[in-house]
Amino acid sequence: MPALLPPLALSALFLALVSRGSEWRRGFLLALLGGALWVWLLTEGLSLFGALGQPALAVGWGLAALAALACVRWRELSSPFGGMSRPWLDTLLLATTVVVAAFSASAAFLSAVYGAPNLADVLYYHLPRVVYWLQNGSVEFFPANYYQELSLQPMAEYMMAQMFALGGGDRFVQLVQWTSFLGSIAGVSRLAALLGAGFAGQAIAAGLVAVAPNAILQASGAKNDLTAGFFLVAAACFALEAAETRSRGSALAAGLAAGFALLTKGTAYLFAPGLAVGVLLGLDAGGRRALLRLGPVIAVAALAVNLPHAVRNYAYNGHPLGEGSSDGGGVSRYSNERFGADVLLSNLLRNAFLELATTPERNEELVDTILGWHEALGIDPHDPDTSFNREPFRAFHVTGHPHHEVIAPNLLQTLLLVPLAVWLLWRRRLDAAAGLSIGVLLGFVTFCAILKWQPWHARMHTPLMLLACAPIGMMLGAPRRPWLGLAVLVGAASYAFPIALDNENRPLSGPNSVFAADRYEQYFLEFRGQSVEQYLAAEYALHKGCRRVAIDAQRDFGQYAVQIALLEADPATQLRLSGVFNPSNRYRPKGWFDDACAVICLRCGPDPKAREQYGEYGKPARFDDVLVFLKQP
């Protein structure tokens, strides 16, 4: 199966690195970075020739696997834990971390493979853009109803596109985030070591990532926050390593990791500068000078991997990073409409409390508290200039639910930030641990200063929480406190494990279990009742012999369920969007066709304009709000 080629290549690269002397966590990070670079090279390179698809990707990954296997020194391999003689408490901590990580990773793996992608954003643009890229053989822009299909950072989708192509569908696309979860566990442990944590601190840091509820839930999904978080963790690791070793290779790895973080998620542009400042602050004078001298290597690598997408964005509307709004017209902007101390304070309060949400009753108390503080400070908590929504106003509310990946808080990890701050102040030492902590704080402040508040920001905080686990682990793993660290880890696991099993979007138990529920029905877990009409519309078009289908998604962006229904029934079906009335309509990619034999029009049933627009097709078949226009012979 072609889908096995990427994990084979990554495993071989990991073994090659370890067999040549790389510490195993460092080797794992380098293997994942090497895989990401290969994904980027294949995607951008094949797109130049319109060849982005299964045949070329299979050849590319097959060659990568053979090359990596040829580099393995099999006789030099040994267990990463071999020869270790540790105190029994350290051994117990390591065993606990391995067990909790294995449980979380196994639960997330099953949810990822057996569960269908079903978040709104995933159905609106993350996976639709993947389908059109593969149809067109290129990541060049195409006519799209939803601006985010074109403009938003694409690195996670590059990976998902390759897994979609090699797997012949979306069965394995969610393993991108899952792999990032594994990388984050190993990476944060490595980061803790670079901060100066002992064995216990490194184990606790890894364990805290493994039991972070939002990270566990995201690990089975098709979003991109966890992937961006992994790249930021890797960037911090290799930046600290470069400062210590003065190695251009480490600086190159740091630059690639930072660049891929920026190419994965726009929030990385808010987190990375503060993280860079924090890392520099935590170095001694020699390390700071060394890292600054290597700065050009880091910057060039980061800019290089972002250049192609920036050029496409600039050619489209003059904005290299995208226009900064969800609609492309500047109406639903992500950034605050105004800036000031009151805006920053309001967003700091509202975003911080998202991480403390638990039960509905407790959430109401939190809302009352926040509203009271806003009133006392003379700040409007409902200010539309600082609260994101497509409508002009949305009342402030806390919606935290521990089982939903979009809004699940990392409660315990957040609470541990308080003793971390006290510990750092008590130490009175500006070292790497303090510097990284400052970097996390600066990232959060920048996030709150720039972005409008959203009720689903908890998932966007996760990259910062991953980074914070390294100094937290160092604090809890101090020589006199390993028992405390073990107790915290066990307590966190007891809270997180039920969440991992009862993932609201891809549960492993109950009537909606991924093992029992129909996979197509799972796509609509958040949109109950819509699955039948979209499936019947796709089935109707195929039954009529149509294999060149246009989808009109201008009234309903949730087009992916139609795409997958058509492609699962017949992978040879050609797809494009219709009803596109924005500047992207000028694009005509290689896979484009004008002679669609059917138009599936989403949420067009009650709209007479749809019938007028496609009048040449005659009377449509109607499936609730979905219309199917068939070209008459």
XYZ file of C-alpha atoms in Angstrom:
633
model
C 0.000 0.000 0.000
C 1.514 3.372 -1.026
C 0.341 4.991 2.232
C 2.975 2.938 4.091
C 5.836 4.591 2.200
C 6.030 7.833 4.255
C 6.134 6.066 7.654
C 8.667 3.608 6.231
C 10.872 6.434 4.984
C 10.611 8.368 8.261
C 11.379 5.263 10.325
C 14.402 4.484 8.167
C 15.650 8.063 8.442
C 15.257 7.930 12.218
C 17.260 4.692 12.384
C 19.927 6.148 10.106
C 20.334 9.193 12.333
C 20.414 7.199 15.575
C 22.847 4.662 14.126
C 25.173 7.555 13.280
C 25.289 8.858 16.821
C 22.305 11.147 17.155
C 20.542 11.073 20.538
C 17.210 9.339 19.904
C 14.938 12.324 20.618
C 17.099 14.568 18.464
C 17.038 11.919 15.754
C 13.257 11.716 15.935
C 12.915 15.490 15.569
C 15.351 15.536 12.659
C 13.543 12.657 10.962
C 10.215 14.469 11.187
C 11.805 17.698 9.951
C 13.421 15.811 7.089
C 10.053 14.292 6.238
C 8.430 17.728 6.302
C 11.109 19.093 3.983
C 10.559 16.184 1.597
C 6.800 16.822 1.659
C 7.434 20.463 0.807
C 9.890 19.668 -1.989
C 7.601 17.069 -3.546
C 4.512 19.273 -3.298
C 6.059 22.420 -4.717
C 8.221 20.563 -7.242
C 5.509 18.312 -8.662
C 3.091 21.244 -8.780
C 5.353 22.934 -11.329
C 4.551 20.111 -13.735
C 0.947 19.476 -12.732
C 2.047 16.059 -11.462
C 0.945 16.180 -7.815
C -0.742 12.801 -7.468
C -0.313 9.218 -6.341
C 2.104 7.906 -9.024
C 4.731 10.615 -8.614
C 4.344 10.745 -4.836
C 4.741 6.974 -4.543
C 7.955 7.140 -6.555
C 9.221 10.053 -4.487
C 8.559 8.407 -1.144
C 9.829 5.054 -2.391
C 13.148 6.620 -3.361
C 13.322 8.427 -0.018
C 12.750 5.170 1.854
C 15.450 3.357 -0.131
C 17.942 6.178 0.390
C 17.270 6.291 4.128
C 17.522 2.520 4.496
C 20.852 2.577 2.680
C 22.179 5.022 5.287
C 21.333 2.886 8.322
C 24.308 1.394 10.152
C 22.508 -1.641 11.482
C 25.369 -2.833 13.693
C 25.482 0.508 15.489
C 21.854 0.420 16.611
C 21.027 -0.116 20.267
C 18.121 0.495 22.607
C 17.707 4.165 23.584
C 17.320 2.975 27.179
C 20.131 0.465 27.089
C 22.818 0.669 29.733
C 20.890 3.065 31.918
C 21.122 2.603 35.653
C 18.687 4.942 37.345
C 17.270 5.379 40.832
C 14.050 3.484 41.202
C 11.988 6.686 41.377
C 13.385 7.865 38.038
C 12.574 4.466 36.587
C 9.044 4.722 37.954
C 8.653 8.191 36.433
C 9.899 6.963 33.070
C 7.568 3.967 33.168
C 4.633 6.206 34.076
C 5.418 8.579 31.221
C 5.736 5.727 28.739
C 2.423 4.233 29.874
C 0.469 7.493 29.733
C 2.017 8.433 26.386
C 1.240 4.997 24.958
C -2.360 5.200 26.165
C -2.949 8.700 24.813
C -1.239 7.951 21.515
C -3.120 4.665 21.060
C -6.494 6.254 21.771
C -5.755 9.127 19.416
C -4.509 6.736 16.722
C -7.697 4.680 16.789
C -9.835 7.818 16.697
C -7.770 9.210 13.821
C -7.865 6.113 11.633
C -11.397 4.880 12.319
C -13.016 8.293 12.771
C -13.907 10.601 9.907
C -12.747 14.234 9.733
C -15.770 16.232 10.854
C -14.961 19.712 12.152
C -16.567 22.627 10.330
C -13.275 24.175 9.183
C -12.071 20.789 7.986
C -15.178 20.334 5.830
C -15.078 23.961 4.652
C -11.462 24.411 3.548
C -8.771 22.153 5.068
C -9.755 19.068 3.067
C -11.624 20.665 0.131
C -8.413 22.430 -0.898
C -6.609 19.062 -0.682
C -9.114 17.497 -3.091
C -8.823 20.307 -5.626
C -5.025 20.321 -5.446
C -4.931 16.622 -6.272
C -7.542 17.049 -9.003
C -5.464 19.852 -10.523
C -2.096 18.192 -9.900
C -0.878 21.440 -8.385
C -1.196 23.733 -5.369
C -1.648 26.744 -7.636
C -4.724 28.825 -6.820
C -8.073 27.837 -8.304
C -11.590 29.343 -8.436
C -12.905 29.079 -4.873
C -15.965 30.325 -3.006
C -14.175 30.349 0.331
C -11.105 32.582 0.487
C -9.441 30.426 3.137
C -9.135 27.562 0.649
C -6.555 29.701 -1.127
C -4.848 32.020 1.314
C -4.272 30.270 4.628
C -0.973 28.614 5.462
C -0.902 25.206 3.704
C 1.864 23.059 5.236
C -0.394 20.719 7.221
C -2.581 20.316 4.134
C 0.503 19.529 2.016
C 1.075 16.556 4.309
C -2.596 15.609 4.307
C -2.720 15.849 0.515
C 0.102 13.342 0.213
C -1.543 10.948 2.663
C -4.861 11.372 0.820
C -3.235 10.603 -2.526
C -1.164 7.660 -1.290
C -4.032 6.234 0.778
C -6.659 6.678 -1.916
C -8.898 8.689 0.439
C -8.978 10.429 3.798
C -8.457 7.374 6.020
C -4.947 8.452 7.041
C -4.995 12.250 6.739
C -5.564 12.732 10.466
C -2.295 10.952 11.207
C -0.521 14.208 10.346
C -1.661 15.722 13.638
C -1.111 12.402 15.415
C 2.513 12.291 14.261
C 2.896 15.883 15.447
C 1.616 14.733 18.844
C 4.342 12.089 19.061
C 6.911 14.617 17.909
C 5.756 17.093 20.545
C 6.079 14.532 23.346
C 9.641 13.686 22.339
C 10.458 17.294 21.470
C 9.339 18.775 24.783
C 11.360 16.140 26.633
C 14.391 17.123 24.551
C 13.632 20.804 25.160
C 13.520 20.220 28.918
C 16.942 18.568 28.710
C 18.337 21.584 26.846
C 16.911 23.846 29.562
C 18.911 21.906 32.134
C 16.234 19.592 33.526
C 17.340 16.300 34.985
C 16.041 12.889 34.020
C 12.906 13.261 36.151
C 12.122 16.706 34.752
C 12.466 15.475 31.183
C 10.124 12.553 31.836
C 7.535 14.760 33.552
C 7.665 17.330 30.738
C 6.961 14.628 28.166
C 4.190 13.189 30.318
C 2.470 16.564 30.703
C 2.274 16.865 26.917
C 0.944 13.322 26.633
C -1.933 14.110 29.012
C -2.786 17.601 27.730
C -6.503 17.179 26.855
C -6.562 19.531 23.888
C -3.432 17.976 22.434
C -4.881 14.464 22.774
C -8.111 15.486 21.068
C -6.373 17.390 18.288
C -4.064 14.423 17.696
C -6.932 12.552 16.033
C -8.165 15.468 13.907
C -7.393 17.273 10.670
C -6.728 20.774 12.006
C -3.219 22.246 12.202
C -2.583 23.787 15.644
C -0.777 20.734 17.001
C 1.407 20.533 13.902
C 2.350 24.196 14.269
C 3.085 23.537 17.941
C 5.418 20.675 17.087
C 7.393 22.830 14.673
C 7.723 25.601 17.285
C 8.989 23.069 19.837
C 11.510 21.768 17.296
C 12.586 25.327 16.447
C 13.236 26.083 20.125
C 15.203 22.849 20.537
C 17.494 23.443 17.583
C 17.933 27.148 18.369
C 19.199 26.270 21.857
C 21.364 23.542 20.377
C 22.805 25.945 17.796
C 23.661 28.444 20.527
C 25.526 25.738 22.440
C 27.294 23.976 19.551
C 27.693 26.922 17.134
C 26.558 24.489 14.448
C 25.189 25.732 11.124
C 23.388 22.408 10.784
C 21.463 23.022 13.990
C 20.718 26.579 12.853
C 19.436 25.247 9.536
C 17.176 22.808 11.392
C 15.906 25.644 13.604
C 15.184 27.767 10.544
C 13.341 24.996 8.750
C 11.275 24.226 11.850
C 10.409 27.899 12.333
C 9.615 28.258 8.644
C 7.324 25.251 8.654
C 5.568 26.580 11.756
C 4.898 29.832 9.890
C 3.756 27.867 6.837
C 1.384 25.796 8.964
C -0.569 28.313 11.037
C -0.879 32.085 11.037
C -0.711 32.190 14.835
C 2.946 31.135 14.561
C 3.667 34.675 13.341
C 2.433 35.863 16.733
C 4.175 33.196 18.815
C 7.571 32.969 17.081
C 8.898 36.520 17.706
C 8.272 36.332 21.452
C 9.753 32.844 21.551
C 12.870 34.079 19.749
C 13.257 36.963 22.211
C 12.802 34.610 25.158
C 15.375 32.131 23.865
C 17.917 34.914 23.349
C 17.263 36.372 26.804
C 17.887 33.010 28.431
C 21.309 32.505 26.864
C 24.615 33.616 28.295
C 26.536 36.284 26.408
C 28.510 33.760 24.357
C 25.471 31.741 23.392
C 23.561 34.889 22.477
C 26.353 36.089 20.194
C 26.632 32.667 18.584
C 22.909 32.441 17.887
C 22.784 35.977 16.486
C 25.694 35.151 14.167
C 23.729 32.135 12.955
C 20.599 34.261 12.585
C 20.955 34.680 8.802
C 20.993 30.898 8.336
C 17.811 30.570 10.401
C 16.107 33.468 8.632
C 16.971 32.340 5.100
C 15.752 28.786 5.758
C 12.501 30.050 7.284
C 11.849 32.498 4.462
C 12.736 30.019 1.717
C 10.030 27.496 2.555
C 7.418 30.263 2.832
C 8.309 32.023 -0.410
C 6.225 30.037 -2.955
C 2.955 30.402 -1.055
C 3.690 34.059 -0.312
C 4.215 34.672 -4.039
C 0.868 33.045 -4.846
C -0.891 35.148 -2.233
C 0.778 38.332 -3.460
C -0.134 37.607 -7.076
C -3.753 37.114 -6.026
C -4.396 40.274 -4.022
C -1.122 41.929 -3.079
C -0.946 40.410 0.421
C 1.930 37.899 0.846
C 0.450 36.521 4.075
C -3.163 36.674 2.944
C -5.675 39.446 3.348
C -6.282 38.774 7.044
C -9.991 38.044 6.999
C -12.046 34.881 6.665
C -14.020 36.227 3.704
C -11.192 37.836 1.746
C -13.085 41.090 1.668
C -11.881 42.602 4.913
C -15.246 42.265 6.674
C -14.591 39.376 9.066
C -11.081 40.374 10.047
C -9.081 38.309 12.509
C -7.199 41.261 14.005
C -8.606 43.808 16.418
C -10.135 46.868 14.814
C -8.341 49.035 17.348
C -5.486 48.599 19.770
C -4.800 49.803 23.268
C -4.335 48.822 26.890
C -8.055 48.176 27.354
C -8.147 45.859 24.333
C -5.115 43.933 25.554
C -6.429 43.589 29.097
C -9.867 42.450 27.921
C -8.402 39.822 25.612
C -5.927 38.635 28.240
C -8.790 38.029 30.664
C -11.117 36.392 28.175
C -8.480 34.144 26.605
C -6.998 33.096 29.947
C -10.347 32.046 31.321
C -11.015 29.833 28.286
C -8.317 27.555 29.693
C -10.121 27.354 33.049
C -13.543 26.334 31.759
C -14.941 23.087 33.176
C -18.598 22.445 34.012
C -21.493 24.649 32.824
C -22.078 25.847 36.383
C -18.428 26.736 36.855
C -18.371 28.399 33.449
C -21.261 30.663 34.449
C -19.306 31.721 37.506
C -16.304 32.474 35.311
C -18.417 34.561 32.957
C -19.855 36.547 35.878
C -16.361 37.134 37.232
C -15.014 38.326 33.885
C -18.004 40.560 33.278
C -17.578 42.046 36.752
C -13.918 42.801 36.150
C -14.713 44.382 32.792
C -17.393 46.552 34.387
C -15.045 47.638 37.163
C -12.409 48.569 34.594
C -14.877 50.334 32.313
C -14.288 47.932 29.400
C -16.995 46.556 27.114
C -16.652 42.729 27.097
C -18.941 42.547 24.056
C -17.008 45.056 21.952
C -17.429 43.993 18.289
C -14.068 45.624 17.517
C -12.328 43.014 19.681
C -14.644 39.985 19.310
C -14.510 37.936 16.128
C -17.664 36.978 14.326
C -19.092 37.354 10.882
C -21.956 39.281 12.446
C -21.325 42.732 13.961
C -21.821 41.599 17.551
C -21.505 38.477 19.609
C -22.045 38.294 23.339
C -19.055 37.124 25.337
C -19.354 33.625 26.721
C -17.183 30.752 27.847
C -17.925 27.520 26.025
C -15.241 25.227 27.355
C -16.102 21.550 27.098
C -13.355 19.077 27.966
C -14.258 16.575 25.230
C -14.315 18.822 22.123
C -11.000 19.521 20.403
C -11.889 23.074 19.368
C -12.672 24.332 22.866
C -11.202 21.800 25.318
C -8.950 23.565 27.840
C -5.619 22.297 29.116
C -6.776 22.926 32.665
C -4.045 21.368 34.804
C -1.227 22.633 32.594
C -2.713 26.134 32.876
C -2.962 25.943 36.662
C 0.678 24.838 36.847
C 1.729 28.125 35.245
C 1.119 29.842 38.597
C 3.649 27.807 40.625
C 5.991 27.998 37.620
C 5.951 31.800 37.806
C 6.551 31.703 41.569
C 9.397 29.201 41.148
C 11.076 31.285 38.447
C 10.845 34.444 40.562
C 12.178 32.581 43.600
C 15.187 31.336 41.614
C 16.083 34.887 40.486
C 17.980 33.489 37.542
C 17.609 34.493 33.890
C 18.602 31.198 32.321
C 17.185 29.137 29.452
C 14.166 27.985 31.489
C 13.276 31.542 32.475
C 13.913 32.770 28.941
C 11.635 30.169 27.383
C 8.935 30.975 29.935
C 9.234 34.655 29.050
C 8.943 33.686 25.388
C 5.702 31.820 26.072
C 4.334 34.810 27.980
C 5.312 37.215 25.194
C 3.640 34.952 22.647
C 0.412 34.948 24.636
C 0.471 38.722 25.116
C 1.087 39.267 21.401
C -1.732 36.867 20.548
C -4.134 38.812 22.770
C -2.928 42.206 21.554
C -3.422 41.393 17.864
C -6.303 38.926 17.491
C -9.960 39.434 18.245
C -11.246 37.145 20.955
C -12.953 33.945 19.785
C -14.713 31.319 21.928
C -12.602 28.597 20.266
C -9.186 30.108 21.030
C -8.322 27.334 23.505
C -7.065 25.105 20.701
C -4.933 27.968 19.367
C -3.214 28.294 22.754
C -2.005 24.678 22.601
C 1.366 25.421 20.900
C 2.249 27.742 23.781
C 1.111 25.149 26.299
C 3.390 22.546 24.714
C 6.364 24.865 25.090
C 5.433 25.689 28.688
C 5.481 22.002 29.638
C 9.292 21.989 29.382
C 9.985 24.457 32.233
C 7.029 23.057 34.200
C 8.596 19.604 33.967
C 11.920 21.047 35.069
C 10.230 22.617 38.107
C 8.376 19.451 39.116
C 11.376 17.236 38.485
C 13.759 19.110 40.772
C 15.803 16.737 42.986
C 13.611 17.225 46.055
C 10.288 17.108 44.218
C 10.080 14.047 41.929
C 7.302 12.569 44.085
C 5.293 15.713 43.469
C 5.892 15.424 39.740
C 4.786 11.802 39.760
C 1.612 12.683 41.675
C 0.802 15.524 39.267
C 1.358 13.269 36.273
C -0.890 10.525 37.645
C -3.577 13.064 38.511
C -3.391 14.632 35.055
C -3.647 11.205 33.437
C -6.736 10.299 35.470
C -8.370 13.505 34.200
C -7.239 13.148 30.573
C -7.813 9.446 29.880
C -11.646 9.597 29.976
C -11.444 12.552 27.597
C -9.278 10.536 25.213
C -11.830 7.706 25.182
C -14.866 9.971 24.923
C -13.608 12.306 22.201
C -16.744 14.268 21.299
C -15.897 14.304 17.592
C -14.456 10.806 17.233
C -15.465 8.786 20.331
C -14.132 5.305 20.998
C -17.217 4.279 22.962
C -20.955 4.898 23.006
C -23.568 4.966 20.229
C -21.457 7.292 18.063
C -18.295 5.202 18.455
C -15.996 5.313 15.445
C -16.148 1.511 15.396
C -19.948 1.420 15.172
C -21.095 4.566 13.362
C -21.284 4.740 9.584
C -18.204 6.611 8.359
C -20.179 8.920 6.080
C -22.521 9.797 8.932
C -19.477 10.723 11.029
C -18.659 13.611 8.698
C -21.855 15.273 9.911
C -21.467 14.731 13.638
C -21.613 18.506 14.097
C -24.243 18.989 11.384
C -26.799 16.355 12.183
C -29.479 15.769 9.564
C -27.532 17.015 6.536
C -25.792 13.790 5.559
C -28.693 12.169 3.723
C -29.352 15.034 1.328
C -25.702 15.465 0.322
C -25.124 11.745 -0.099
C -28.292 11.313 -2.171
C -27.345 14.257 -4.370
C -23.911 12.765 -5.082
C -25.394 9.317 -5.676
C -27.988 10.766 -8.056
C -25.362 12.522 -10.193
C -23.262 9.367 -10.424
C -26.295 7.201 -11.157
C -27.055 9.426 -14.128
C -23.604 8.674 -15.498
C -22.030 12.044 -14.731
C -18.316 12.051 -13.911
C -17.590 15.776 -14.410
C -19.325 17.425 -11.492
C -19.345 21.077 -10.453
C -20.164 21.997 -6.848
C -21.798 25.324 -6.032
C -20.744 26.113 -2.456
C -21.377 29.849 -2.349
C -24.301 29.417 0.092
C -22.783 26.558 2.104
C -19.017 26.086 2.285
C -19.365 22.525 3.639
C -18.555 20.912 0.313
C -16.195 18.169 1.454
C -18.913 15.627 2.223
C -20.093 15.850 -1.404
C -16.523 15.583 -2.667
C -15.776 12.458 -0.657
C -19.108 10.820 -1.526
C -18.344 11.253 -5.226
C -14.711 10.165 -4.991
C -15.378 7.148 -2.775
C -17.943 5.915 -5.304
C -15.698 6.597 -8.304
C -12.164 7.986 -7.812
C -12.098 8.995 -11.483
C -14.802 11.625 -10.931
C -13.602 15.114 -11.856
C -14.603 17.999 -9.605
C -14.549 21.767 -9.706
C -16.331 24.648 -8.031
C -19.121 26.639 -9.652
C -20.821 29.894 -8.757
C -17.531 31.631 -7.997
C -17.910 35.402 -8.261
C -14.663 36.731 -6.829
C -11.181 37.450 -8.218
C -10.157 33.781 -7.970
C -12.472 33.093 -10.906
C -9.633 34.154 -13.212
C -7.662 31.002 -12.456
C -7.893 28.013 -14.777
C -5.766 25.199 -13.322
C -4.795 22.122 -15.282
C -7.710 20.068 -13.957
C -10.301 22.686 -14.857
C -13.228 21.843 -17.145
C -16.115 23.974 -18.397
C -18.474 21.250 -19.581
C -19.803 19.971 -16.242
C -22.553 17.427 -16.802
C -23.975 18.120 -13.335
C -24.009 20.918 -10.796
C -24.632 20.035 -7.155
C -25.854 23.248 -5.556
C -25.636 23.285 -1.741
C -28.421 25.000 0.226
C -30.002 26.192 -3.014
C -33.452 24.646 -2.551
C -35.235 27.780 -1.321
C -33.253 30.190 -3.531
C -34.882 30.963 -6.933
C -31.660 32.615 -8.098
C -30.002 29.203 -8.239
C -32.585 27.967 -10.732
C -32.043 31.083 -12.817
C -28.276 30.689 -12.724
C -28.417 27.105 -13.965
C -31.507 27.439 -16.144
C -29.720 25.860 -19.108
C -29.725 22.564 -17.207
C -33.491 22.465 -16.884
C -35.494 21.477 -13.832
C -33.279 20.239 -10.987
C -33.678 17.218 -8.772
C -34.145 18.332 -5.187
C -32.881 16.633 -2.044
C -34.101 18.869 0.754
C -31.965 22.037 0.367
C -29.571 20.510 -2.183
C -30.343 20.833 -5.889
C -28.791 18.717 -8.639
C -28.809 20.211 -12.116
C -28.150 17.693 -14.883
C -27.152 18.731 -18.381
C -29.811 17.614 -20.796
C -28.679 15.363 -23.675
